[in-house]
mmCIF file of C-alpha atoms in Angstrom:
data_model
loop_
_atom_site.group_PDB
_atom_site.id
_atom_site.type_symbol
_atom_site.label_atom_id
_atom_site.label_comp_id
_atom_site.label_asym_id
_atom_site.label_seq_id
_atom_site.Cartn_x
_atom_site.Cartn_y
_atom_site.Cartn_z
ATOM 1 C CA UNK A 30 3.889 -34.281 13.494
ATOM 2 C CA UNK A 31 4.948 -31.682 11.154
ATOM 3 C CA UNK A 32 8.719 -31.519 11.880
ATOM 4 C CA UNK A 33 10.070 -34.297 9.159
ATOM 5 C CA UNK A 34 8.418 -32.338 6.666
ATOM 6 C CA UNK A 35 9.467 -28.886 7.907
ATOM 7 C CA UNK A 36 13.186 -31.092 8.422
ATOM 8 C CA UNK A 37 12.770 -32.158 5.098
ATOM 9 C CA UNK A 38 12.230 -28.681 3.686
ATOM 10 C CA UNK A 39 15.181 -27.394 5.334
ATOM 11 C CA UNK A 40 17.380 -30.672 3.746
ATOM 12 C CA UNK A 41 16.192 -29.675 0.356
ATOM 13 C CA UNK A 42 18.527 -28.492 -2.675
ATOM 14 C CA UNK A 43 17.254 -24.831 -2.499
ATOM 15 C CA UNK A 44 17.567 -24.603 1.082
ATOM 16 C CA UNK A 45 20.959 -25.939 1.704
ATOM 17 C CA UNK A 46 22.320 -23.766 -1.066
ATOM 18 C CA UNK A 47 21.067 -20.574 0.245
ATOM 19 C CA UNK A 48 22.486 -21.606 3.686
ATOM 20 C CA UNK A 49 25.468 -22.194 2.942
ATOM 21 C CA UNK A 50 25.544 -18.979 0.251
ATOM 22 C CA UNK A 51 26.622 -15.702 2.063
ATOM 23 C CA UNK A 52 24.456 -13.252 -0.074
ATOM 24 C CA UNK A 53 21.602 -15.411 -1.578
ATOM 25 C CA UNK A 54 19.402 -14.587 1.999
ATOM 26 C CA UNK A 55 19.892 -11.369 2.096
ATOM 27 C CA UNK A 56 19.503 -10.682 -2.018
ATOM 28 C CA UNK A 57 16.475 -12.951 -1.819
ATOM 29 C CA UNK A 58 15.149 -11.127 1.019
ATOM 30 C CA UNK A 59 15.685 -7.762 -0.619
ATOM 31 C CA UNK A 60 13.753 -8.778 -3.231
ATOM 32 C CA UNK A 61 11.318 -10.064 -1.272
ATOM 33 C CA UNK A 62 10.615 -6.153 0.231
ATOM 34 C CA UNK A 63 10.751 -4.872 -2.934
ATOM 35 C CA UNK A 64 7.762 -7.360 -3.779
ATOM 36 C CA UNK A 65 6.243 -6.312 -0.569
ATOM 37 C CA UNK A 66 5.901 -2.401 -1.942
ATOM 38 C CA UNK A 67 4.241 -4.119 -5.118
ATOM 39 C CA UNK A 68 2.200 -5.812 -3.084
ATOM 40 C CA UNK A 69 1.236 -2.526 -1.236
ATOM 41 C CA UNK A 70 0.799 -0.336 -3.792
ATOM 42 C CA UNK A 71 -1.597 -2.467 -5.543
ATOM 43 C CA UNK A 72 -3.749 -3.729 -2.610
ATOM 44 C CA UNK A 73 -3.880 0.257 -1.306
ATOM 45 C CA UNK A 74 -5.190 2.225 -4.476
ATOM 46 C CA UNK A 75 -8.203 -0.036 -4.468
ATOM 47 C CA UNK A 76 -8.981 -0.026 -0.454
ATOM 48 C CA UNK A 77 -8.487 3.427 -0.241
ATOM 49 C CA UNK A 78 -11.176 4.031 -2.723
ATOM 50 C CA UNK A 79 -13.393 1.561 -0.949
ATOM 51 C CA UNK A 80 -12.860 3.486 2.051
ATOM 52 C CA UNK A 81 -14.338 6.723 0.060
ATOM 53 C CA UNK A 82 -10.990 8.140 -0.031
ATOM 54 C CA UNK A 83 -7.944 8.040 -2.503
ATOM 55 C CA UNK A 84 -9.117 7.697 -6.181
ATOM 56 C CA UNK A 85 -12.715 8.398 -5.719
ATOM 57 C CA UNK A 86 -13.623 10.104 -9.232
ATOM 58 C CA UNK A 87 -13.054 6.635 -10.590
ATOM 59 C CA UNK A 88 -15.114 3.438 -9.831
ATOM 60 C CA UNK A 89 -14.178 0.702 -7.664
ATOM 61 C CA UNK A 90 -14.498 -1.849 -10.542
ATOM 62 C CA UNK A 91 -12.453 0.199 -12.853
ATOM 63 C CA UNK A 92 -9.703 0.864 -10.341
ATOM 64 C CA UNK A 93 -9.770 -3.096 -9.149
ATOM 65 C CA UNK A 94 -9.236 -4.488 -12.846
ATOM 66 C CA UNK A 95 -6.655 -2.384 -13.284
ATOM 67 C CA UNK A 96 -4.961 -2.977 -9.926
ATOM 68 C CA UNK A 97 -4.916 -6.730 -10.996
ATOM 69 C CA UNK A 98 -2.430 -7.625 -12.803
ATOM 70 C CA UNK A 99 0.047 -5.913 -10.361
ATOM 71 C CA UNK A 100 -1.554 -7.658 -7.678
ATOM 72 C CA UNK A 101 -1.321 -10.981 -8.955
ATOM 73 C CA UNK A 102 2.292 -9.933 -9.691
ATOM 74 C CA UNK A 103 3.219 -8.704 -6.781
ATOM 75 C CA UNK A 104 1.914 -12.468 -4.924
ATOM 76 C CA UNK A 105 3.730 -13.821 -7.225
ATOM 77 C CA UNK A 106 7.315 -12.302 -6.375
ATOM 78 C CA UNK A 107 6.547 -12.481 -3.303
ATOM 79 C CA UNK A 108 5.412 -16.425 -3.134
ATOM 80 C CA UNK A 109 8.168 -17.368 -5.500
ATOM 81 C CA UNK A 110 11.213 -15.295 -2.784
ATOM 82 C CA UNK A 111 8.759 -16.484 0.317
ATOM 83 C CA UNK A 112 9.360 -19.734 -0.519
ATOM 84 C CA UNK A 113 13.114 -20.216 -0.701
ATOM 85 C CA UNK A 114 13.463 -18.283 2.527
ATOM 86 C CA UNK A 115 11.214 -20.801 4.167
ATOM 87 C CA UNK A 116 13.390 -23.203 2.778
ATOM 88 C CA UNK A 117 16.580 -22.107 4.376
ATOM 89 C CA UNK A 118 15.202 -21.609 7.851
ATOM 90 C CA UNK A 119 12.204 -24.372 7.489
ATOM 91 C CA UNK A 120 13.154 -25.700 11.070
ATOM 92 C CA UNK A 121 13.520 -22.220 12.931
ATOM 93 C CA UNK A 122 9.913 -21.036 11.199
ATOM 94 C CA UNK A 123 8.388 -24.078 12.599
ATOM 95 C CA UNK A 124 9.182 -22.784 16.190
ATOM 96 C CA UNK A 125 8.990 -19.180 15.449
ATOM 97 C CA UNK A 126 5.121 -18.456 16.781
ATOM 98 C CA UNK A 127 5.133 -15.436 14.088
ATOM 99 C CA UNK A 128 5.720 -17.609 10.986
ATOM 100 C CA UNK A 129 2.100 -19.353 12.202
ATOM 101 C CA UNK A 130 0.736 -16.252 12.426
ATOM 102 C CA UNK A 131 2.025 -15.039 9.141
ATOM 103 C CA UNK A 132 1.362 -18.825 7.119
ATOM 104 C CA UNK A 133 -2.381 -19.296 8.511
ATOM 105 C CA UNK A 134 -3.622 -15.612 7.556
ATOM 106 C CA UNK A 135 -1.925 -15.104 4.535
ATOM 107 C CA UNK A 136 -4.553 -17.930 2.881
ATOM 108 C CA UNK A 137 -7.200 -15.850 4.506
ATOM 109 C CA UNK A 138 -6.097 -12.710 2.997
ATOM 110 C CA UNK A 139 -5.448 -14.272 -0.423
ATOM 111 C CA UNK A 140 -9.255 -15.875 -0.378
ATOM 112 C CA UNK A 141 -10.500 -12.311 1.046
ATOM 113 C CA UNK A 142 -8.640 -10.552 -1.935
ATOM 114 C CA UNK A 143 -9.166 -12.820 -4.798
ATOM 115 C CA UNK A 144 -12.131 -14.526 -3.859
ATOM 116 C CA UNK A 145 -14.180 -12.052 -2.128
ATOM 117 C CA UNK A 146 -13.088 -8.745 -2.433
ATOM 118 C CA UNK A 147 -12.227 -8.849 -6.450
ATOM 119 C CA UNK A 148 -15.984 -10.372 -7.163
ATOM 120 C CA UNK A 149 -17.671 -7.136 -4.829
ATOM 121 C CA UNK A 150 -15.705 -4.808 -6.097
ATOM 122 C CA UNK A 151 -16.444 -5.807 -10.388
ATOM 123 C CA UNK A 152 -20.084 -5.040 -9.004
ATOM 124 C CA UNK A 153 -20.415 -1.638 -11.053
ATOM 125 C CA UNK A 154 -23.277 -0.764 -8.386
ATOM 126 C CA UNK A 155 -20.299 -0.736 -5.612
ATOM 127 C CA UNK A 156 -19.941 2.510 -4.301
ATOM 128 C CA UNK A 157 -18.609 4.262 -0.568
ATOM 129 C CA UNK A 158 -20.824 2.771 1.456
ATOM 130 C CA UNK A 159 -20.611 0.868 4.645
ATOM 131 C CA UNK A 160 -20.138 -2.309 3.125
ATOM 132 C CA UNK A 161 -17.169 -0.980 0.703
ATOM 133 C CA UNK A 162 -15.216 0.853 3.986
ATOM 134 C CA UNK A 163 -16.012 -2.536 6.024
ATOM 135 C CA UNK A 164 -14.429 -4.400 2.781
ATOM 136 C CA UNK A 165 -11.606 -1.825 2.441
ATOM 137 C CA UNK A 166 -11.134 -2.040 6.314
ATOM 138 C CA UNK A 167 -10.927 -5.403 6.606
ATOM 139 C CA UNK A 168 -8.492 -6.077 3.450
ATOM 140 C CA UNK A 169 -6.065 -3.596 5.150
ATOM 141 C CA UNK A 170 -6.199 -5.035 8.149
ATOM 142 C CA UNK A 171 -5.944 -8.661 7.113
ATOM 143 C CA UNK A 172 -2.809 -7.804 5.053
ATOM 144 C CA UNK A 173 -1.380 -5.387 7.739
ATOM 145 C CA UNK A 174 -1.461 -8.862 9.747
ATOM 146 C CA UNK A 175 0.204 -11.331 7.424
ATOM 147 C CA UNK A 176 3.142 -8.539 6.837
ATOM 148 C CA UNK A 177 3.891 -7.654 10.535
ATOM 149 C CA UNK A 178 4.292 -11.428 11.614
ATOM 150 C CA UNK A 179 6.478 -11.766 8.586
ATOM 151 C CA UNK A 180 8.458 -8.893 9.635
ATOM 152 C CA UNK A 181 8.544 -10.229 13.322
ATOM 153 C CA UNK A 182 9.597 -13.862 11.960
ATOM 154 C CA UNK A 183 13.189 -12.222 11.621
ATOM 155 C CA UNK A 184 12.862 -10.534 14.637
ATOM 156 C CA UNK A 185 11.804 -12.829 16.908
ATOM 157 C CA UNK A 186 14.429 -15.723 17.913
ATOM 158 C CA UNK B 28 34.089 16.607 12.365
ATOM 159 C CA UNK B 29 30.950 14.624 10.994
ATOM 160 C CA UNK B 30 32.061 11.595 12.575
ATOM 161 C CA UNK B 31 33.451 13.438 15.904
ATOM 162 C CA UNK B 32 29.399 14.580 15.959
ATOM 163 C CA UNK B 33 28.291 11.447 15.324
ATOM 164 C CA UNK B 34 30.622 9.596 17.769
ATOM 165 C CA UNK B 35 28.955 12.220 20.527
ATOM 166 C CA UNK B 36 25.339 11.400 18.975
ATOM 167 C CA UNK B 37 25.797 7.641 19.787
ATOM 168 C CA UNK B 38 26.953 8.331 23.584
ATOM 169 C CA UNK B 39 23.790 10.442 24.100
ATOM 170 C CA UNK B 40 21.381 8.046 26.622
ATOM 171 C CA UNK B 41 18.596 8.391 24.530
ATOM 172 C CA UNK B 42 20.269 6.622 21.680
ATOM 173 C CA UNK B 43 21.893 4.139 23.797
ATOM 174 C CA UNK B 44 18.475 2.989 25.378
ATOM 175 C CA UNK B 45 16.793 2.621 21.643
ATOM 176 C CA UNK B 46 19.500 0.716 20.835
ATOM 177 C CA UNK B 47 19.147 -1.684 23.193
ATOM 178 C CA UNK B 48 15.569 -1.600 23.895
ATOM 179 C CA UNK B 49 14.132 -5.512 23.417
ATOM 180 C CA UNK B 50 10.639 -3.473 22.222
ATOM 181 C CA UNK B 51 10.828 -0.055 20.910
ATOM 182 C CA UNK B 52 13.823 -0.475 18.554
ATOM 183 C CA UNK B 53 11.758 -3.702 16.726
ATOM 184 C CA UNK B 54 8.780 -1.619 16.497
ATOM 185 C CA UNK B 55 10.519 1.266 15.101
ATOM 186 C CA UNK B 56 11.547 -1.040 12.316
ATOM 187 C CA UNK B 57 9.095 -3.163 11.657
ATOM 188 C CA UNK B 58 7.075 0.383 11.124
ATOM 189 C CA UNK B 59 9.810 1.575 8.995
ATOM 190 C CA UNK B 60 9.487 -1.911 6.750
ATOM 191 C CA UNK B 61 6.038 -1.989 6.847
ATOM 192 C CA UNK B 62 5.251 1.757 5.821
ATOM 193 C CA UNK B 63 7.191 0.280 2.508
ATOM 194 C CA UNK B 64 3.644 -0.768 1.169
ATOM 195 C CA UNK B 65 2.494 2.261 1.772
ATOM 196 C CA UNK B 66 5.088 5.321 0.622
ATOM 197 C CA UNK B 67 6.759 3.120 -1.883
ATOM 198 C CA UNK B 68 3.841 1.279 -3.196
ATOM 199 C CA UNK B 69 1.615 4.689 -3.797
ATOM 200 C CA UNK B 70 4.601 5.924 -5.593
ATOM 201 C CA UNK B 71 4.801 2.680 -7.634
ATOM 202 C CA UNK B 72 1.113 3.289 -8.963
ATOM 203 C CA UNK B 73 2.243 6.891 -9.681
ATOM 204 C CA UNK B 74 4.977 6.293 -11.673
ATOM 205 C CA UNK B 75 2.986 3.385 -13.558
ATOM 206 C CA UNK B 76 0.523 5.570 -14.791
ATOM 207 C CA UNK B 77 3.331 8.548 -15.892
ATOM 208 C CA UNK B 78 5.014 5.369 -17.612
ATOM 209 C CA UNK B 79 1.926 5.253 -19.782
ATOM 210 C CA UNK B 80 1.582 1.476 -18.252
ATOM 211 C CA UNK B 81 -1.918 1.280 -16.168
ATOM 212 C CA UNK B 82 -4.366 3.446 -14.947
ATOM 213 C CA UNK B 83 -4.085 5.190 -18.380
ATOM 214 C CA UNK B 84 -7.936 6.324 -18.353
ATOM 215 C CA UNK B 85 -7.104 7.797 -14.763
ATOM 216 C CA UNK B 86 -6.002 11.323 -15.028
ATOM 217 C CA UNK B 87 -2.632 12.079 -13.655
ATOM 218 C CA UNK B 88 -3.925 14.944 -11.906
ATOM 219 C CA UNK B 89 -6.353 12.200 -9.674
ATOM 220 C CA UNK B 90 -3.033 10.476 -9.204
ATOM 221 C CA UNK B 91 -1.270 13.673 -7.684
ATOM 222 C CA UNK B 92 -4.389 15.321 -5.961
ATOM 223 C CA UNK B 93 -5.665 12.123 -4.174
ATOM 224 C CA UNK B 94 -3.365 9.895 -4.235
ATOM 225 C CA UNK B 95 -0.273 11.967 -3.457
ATOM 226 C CA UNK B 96 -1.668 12.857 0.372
ATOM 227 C CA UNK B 97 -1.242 9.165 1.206
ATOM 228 C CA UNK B 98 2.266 9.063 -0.317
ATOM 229 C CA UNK B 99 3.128 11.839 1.693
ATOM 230 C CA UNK B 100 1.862 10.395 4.962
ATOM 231 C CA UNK B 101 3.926 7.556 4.194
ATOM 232 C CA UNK B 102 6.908 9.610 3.374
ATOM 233 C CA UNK B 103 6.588 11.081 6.798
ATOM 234 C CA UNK B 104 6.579 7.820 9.078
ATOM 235 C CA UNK B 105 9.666 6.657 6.898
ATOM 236 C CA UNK B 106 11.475 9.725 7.490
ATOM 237 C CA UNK B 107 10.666 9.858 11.275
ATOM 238 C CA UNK B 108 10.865 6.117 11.819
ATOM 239 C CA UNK B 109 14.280 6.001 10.085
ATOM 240 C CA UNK B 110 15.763 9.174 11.419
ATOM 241 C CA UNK B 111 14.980 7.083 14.833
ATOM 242 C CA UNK B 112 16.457 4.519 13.396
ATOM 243 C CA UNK B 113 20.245 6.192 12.430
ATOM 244 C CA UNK B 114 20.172 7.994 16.036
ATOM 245 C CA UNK B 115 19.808 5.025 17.481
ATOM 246 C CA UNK B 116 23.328 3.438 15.680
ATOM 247 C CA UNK B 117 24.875 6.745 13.420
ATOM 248 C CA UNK B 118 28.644 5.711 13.687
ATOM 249 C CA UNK B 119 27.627 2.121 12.204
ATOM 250 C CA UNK B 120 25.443 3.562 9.751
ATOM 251 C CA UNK B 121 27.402 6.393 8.531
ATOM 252 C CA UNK B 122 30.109 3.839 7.990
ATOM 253 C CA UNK B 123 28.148 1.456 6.116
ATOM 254 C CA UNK B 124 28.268 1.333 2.376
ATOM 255 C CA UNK B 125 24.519 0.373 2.349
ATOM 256 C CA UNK B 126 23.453 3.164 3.995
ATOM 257 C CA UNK B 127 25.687 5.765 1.724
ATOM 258 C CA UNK B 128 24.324 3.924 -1.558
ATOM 259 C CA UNK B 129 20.690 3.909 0.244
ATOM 260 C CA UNK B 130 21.401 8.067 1.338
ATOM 261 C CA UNK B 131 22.281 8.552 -2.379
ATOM 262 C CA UNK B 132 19.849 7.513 -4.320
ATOM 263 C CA UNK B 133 17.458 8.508 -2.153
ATOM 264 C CA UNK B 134 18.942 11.952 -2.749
ATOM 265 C CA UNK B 135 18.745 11.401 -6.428
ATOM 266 C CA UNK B 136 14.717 9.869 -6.094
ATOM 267 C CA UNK B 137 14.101 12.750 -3.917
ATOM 268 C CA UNK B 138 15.473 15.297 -6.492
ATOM 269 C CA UNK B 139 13.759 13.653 -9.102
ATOM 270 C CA UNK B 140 10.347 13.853 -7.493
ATOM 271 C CA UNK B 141 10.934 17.459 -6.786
ATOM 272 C CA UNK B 142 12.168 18.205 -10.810
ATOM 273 C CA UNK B 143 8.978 16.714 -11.487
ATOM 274 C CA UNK B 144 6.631 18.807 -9.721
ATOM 275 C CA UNK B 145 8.172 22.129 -10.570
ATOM 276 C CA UNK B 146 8.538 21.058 -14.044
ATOM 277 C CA UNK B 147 6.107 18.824 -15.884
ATOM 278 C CA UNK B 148 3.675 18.928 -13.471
ATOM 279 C CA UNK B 149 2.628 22.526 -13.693
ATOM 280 C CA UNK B 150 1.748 21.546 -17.772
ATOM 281 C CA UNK B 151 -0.270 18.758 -16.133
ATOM 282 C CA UNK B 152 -3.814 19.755 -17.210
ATOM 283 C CA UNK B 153 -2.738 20.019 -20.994
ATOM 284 C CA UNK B 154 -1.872 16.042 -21.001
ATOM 285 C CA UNK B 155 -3.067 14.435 -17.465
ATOM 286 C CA UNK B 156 -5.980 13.027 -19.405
ATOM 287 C CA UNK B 157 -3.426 11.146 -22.450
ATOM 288 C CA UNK B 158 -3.335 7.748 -22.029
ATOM 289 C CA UNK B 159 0.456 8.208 -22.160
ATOM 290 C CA UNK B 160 2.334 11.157 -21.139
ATOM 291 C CA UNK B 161 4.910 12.973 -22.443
ATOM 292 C CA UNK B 162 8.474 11.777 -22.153
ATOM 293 C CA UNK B 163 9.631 14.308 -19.360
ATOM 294 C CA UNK B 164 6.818 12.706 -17.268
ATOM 295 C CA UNK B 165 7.678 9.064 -18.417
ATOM 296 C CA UNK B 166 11.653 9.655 -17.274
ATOM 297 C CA UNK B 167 10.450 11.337 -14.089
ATOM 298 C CA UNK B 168 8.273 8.152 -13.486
ATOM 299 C CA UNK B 169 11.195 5.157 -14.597
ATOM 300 C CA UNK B 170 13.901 7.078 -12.872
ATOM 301 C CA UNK B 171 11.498 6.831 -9.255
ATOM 302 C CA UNK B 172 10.806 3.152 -10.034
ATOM 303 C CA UNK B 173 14.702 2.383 -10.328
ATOM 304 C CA UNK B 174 15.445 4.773 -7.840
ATOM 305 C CA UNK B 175 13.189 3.809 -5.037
ATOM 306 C CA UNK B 176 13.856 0.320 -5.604
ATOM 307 C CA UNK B 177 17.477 0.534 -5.017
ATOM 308 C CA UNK B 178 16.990 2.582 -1.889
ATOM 309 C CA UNK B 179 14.591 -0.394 -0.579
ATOM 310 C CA UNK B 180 17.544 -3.068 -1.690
ATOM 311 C CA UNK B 181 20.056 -1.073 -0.159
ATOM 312 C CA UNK B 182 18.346 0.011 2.975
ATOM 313 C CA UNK B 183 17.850 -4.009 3.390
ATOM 314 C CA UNK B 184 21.331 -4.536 2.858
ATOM 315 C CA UNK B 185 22.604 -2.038 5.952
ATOM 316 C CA UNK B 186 21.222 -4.548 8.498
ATOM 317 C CA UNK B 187 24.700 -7.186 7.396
ATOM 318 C CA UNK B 188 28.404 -6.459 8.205
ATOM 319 C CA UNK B 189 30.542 -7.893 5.592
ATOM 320 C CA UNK B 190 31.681 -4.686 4.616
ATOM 321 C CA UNK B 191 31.925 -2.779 8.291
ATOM 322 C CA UNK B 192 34.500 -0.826 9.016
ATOM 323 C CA UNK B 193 35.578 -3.162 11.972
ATOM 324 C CA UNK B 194 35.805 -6.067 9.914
ATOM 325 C CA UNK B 195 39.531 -5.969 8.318
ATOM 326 C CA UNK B 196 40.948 -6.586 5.786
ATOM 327 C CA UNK B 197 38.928 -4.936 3.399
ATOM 328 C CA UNK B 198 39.476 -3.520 -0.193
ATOM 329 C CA UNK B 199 40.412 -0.275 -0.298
ATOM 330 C CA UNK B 200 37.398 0.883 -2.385
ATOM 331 C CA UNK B 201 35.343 -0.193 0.023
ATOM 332 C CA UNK B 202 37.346 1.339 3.029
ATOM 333 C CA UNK B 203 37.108 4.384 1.001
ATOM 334 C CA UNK B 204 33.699 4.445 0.123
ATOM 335 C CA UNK B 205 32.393 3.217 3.672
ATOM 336 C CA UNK B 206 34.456 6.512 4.827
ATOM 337 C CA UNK B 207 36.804 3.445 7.045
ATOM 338 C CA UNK B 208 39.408 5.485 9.793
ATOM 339 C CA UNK B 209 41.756 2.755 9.808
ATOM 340 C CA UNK B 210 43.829 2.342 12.500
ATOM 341 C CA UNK B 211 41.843 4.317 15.066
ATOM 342 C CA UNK B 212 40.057 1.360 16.560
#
């Protein structure tokens, strides 16, 4: 049901032209890595500290605001290169088991971060605590997820 | 002579089966990429806050007492994952342009990082707490930013062939720098 549109995708200006470029994939793709360890960096110096390790003589609030900006920076490179190399291999993603993976946690993660995890964390009462590390935890791991099928979308014919 | 060693290296069995393992040799990259967020994005923090750019109530000394450890631990899984990595190919790699320009500035980050620490670090309680540091620390942090992110770029770049050695003709500054034996094939 979804092929025309994932067809479609592939047929479109953007795609075609990085097809049939020799060095806009792998440029865009560099990029895309270098947006990853963006991406990283700013989810990691705020789960660390909610797993009681890492930055600890600061608060969780303090080291989340600050974090932000990056963060929403980082999605943003990394949406605005995702999307292009969707476009050039639209038809292979949609029978590549790992883009699934990758396209139906990645909202998850993004709710979990920006919806969830950014209100606990501007609580100024947050501190280690069970519910931080279980909060920490599962950010890691929810990210961990969306990265390794995205790595394994290239890997896996 | 490095290439004679090298040529040896890549007949060894060990290297051989990563090579053409359908599981290990995908795992052993995929942690290399992925340990990216980890090594490289710690460092990224770092070098915002020397920069003067965020985290500027944070003292730099938090940065390089508690943050540091997990930089390290990601430095480590890069270096073993990609040594791996090169054993499991180190003819191809050795002749790859990518991987010189990755082997480079990594030499140059690496240097930089080390400059750092035995330099303005060891001032670090007399202006950790400023909300920007001095310039030394500033260059030491934009020089790791550019640095590191041409190593990811380039190490990216080593997995194409459009400049291998077997691939001829090529210009000469690229047989040169790519270290080409032309005519041995």
């Amino acid at each position: 049901m979804l092929l025309p549109f994932f067809e479609w995708c592939e047929n479109t200006v953007v795609g075609s032209a990085i097809r049939d470029s020799l060095w806009a994939f792998p440029v865009i793709e560099a990029v895309h890595l270098v947006g990853l360890c963006l991406l990283g960096g700013a989810l990691l110096i705020v789960d660390l500290r909610l797993l009681g390790v890492g930055l600890t003589g600061r608060s969780i609030s303090e080291l989340s605001a600050q974090a932000r900006p990056w963060l929403v920076g980082a999605v943003t490179l990394m949406v605005a290169t995702g999307i292009p190399l969707f476009l050039s291999e639209a038809v292979k993603c949609y029978y590549n088991t790992s883009f699934w993976v990758k396209i139906t946690t990645l909202p998850v993660a993004l709710v979990f971060t920006f919806a969830l995890r950014d209100r606990w964390a501007r609580s100024p009462e947050l501190d280690t605590s069970l519910r931080s590390r279980l909060i920490g935890a599962g950010s890691i791991a929810l990210w961990l997820t969306v990265a390794a099928a995205g790595r394994w979308i290239g890997l896996s014919a | 002579m490095v290439l004679s060693i090298l040529e040896w290296l890549e007949g060894t069995r060990w290297s051989i089966a990563l090579l053409e393992s359908i599981w290990v040799w995908p795992l052993v990259e995929s942690t290399h990429v992925l340990t990216l967020g980890l090594f490289v994005g710690t460092t990224i923090m770092m070098d915002l806050r020397l920069l003067g750019v965020t985290f500027r109530q944070v003292p730099v000394s938090a940065f390089t007492g508690r943050m540091l450890p997990w930089t390290r631990v990601g430095f480590a899984i890069m270096t073993v994952t990609g040594l791996l990595l090169f054993y499991s190919n180190p003819v191809r790699y050795y002749t790859n342009v990518f991987f010189r320009l990755k082997v480079l500035v990594l030499a140059i980050a690496g240097f930089n990082a080390w400059f750092f620490h035995a330099r303005a670090h060891r001032t670090v309680d007399e202006w950790g707490a400023e909300p920007t540091p001095p310039r030394a620390a500033r260059i030491a942090g934009a020089v790791s930013i550019v640095g590191w992110t041409i190593v990811v770029i380039s190490g990216r770049l080593i997995a194409y062939n459009w400049f291998d050695c077997d691939i001829q003709p090529q210009p000469d500054l690229i047989n040169w720098a790519a270290g080409c034996v032309l005519g041995a094939e």
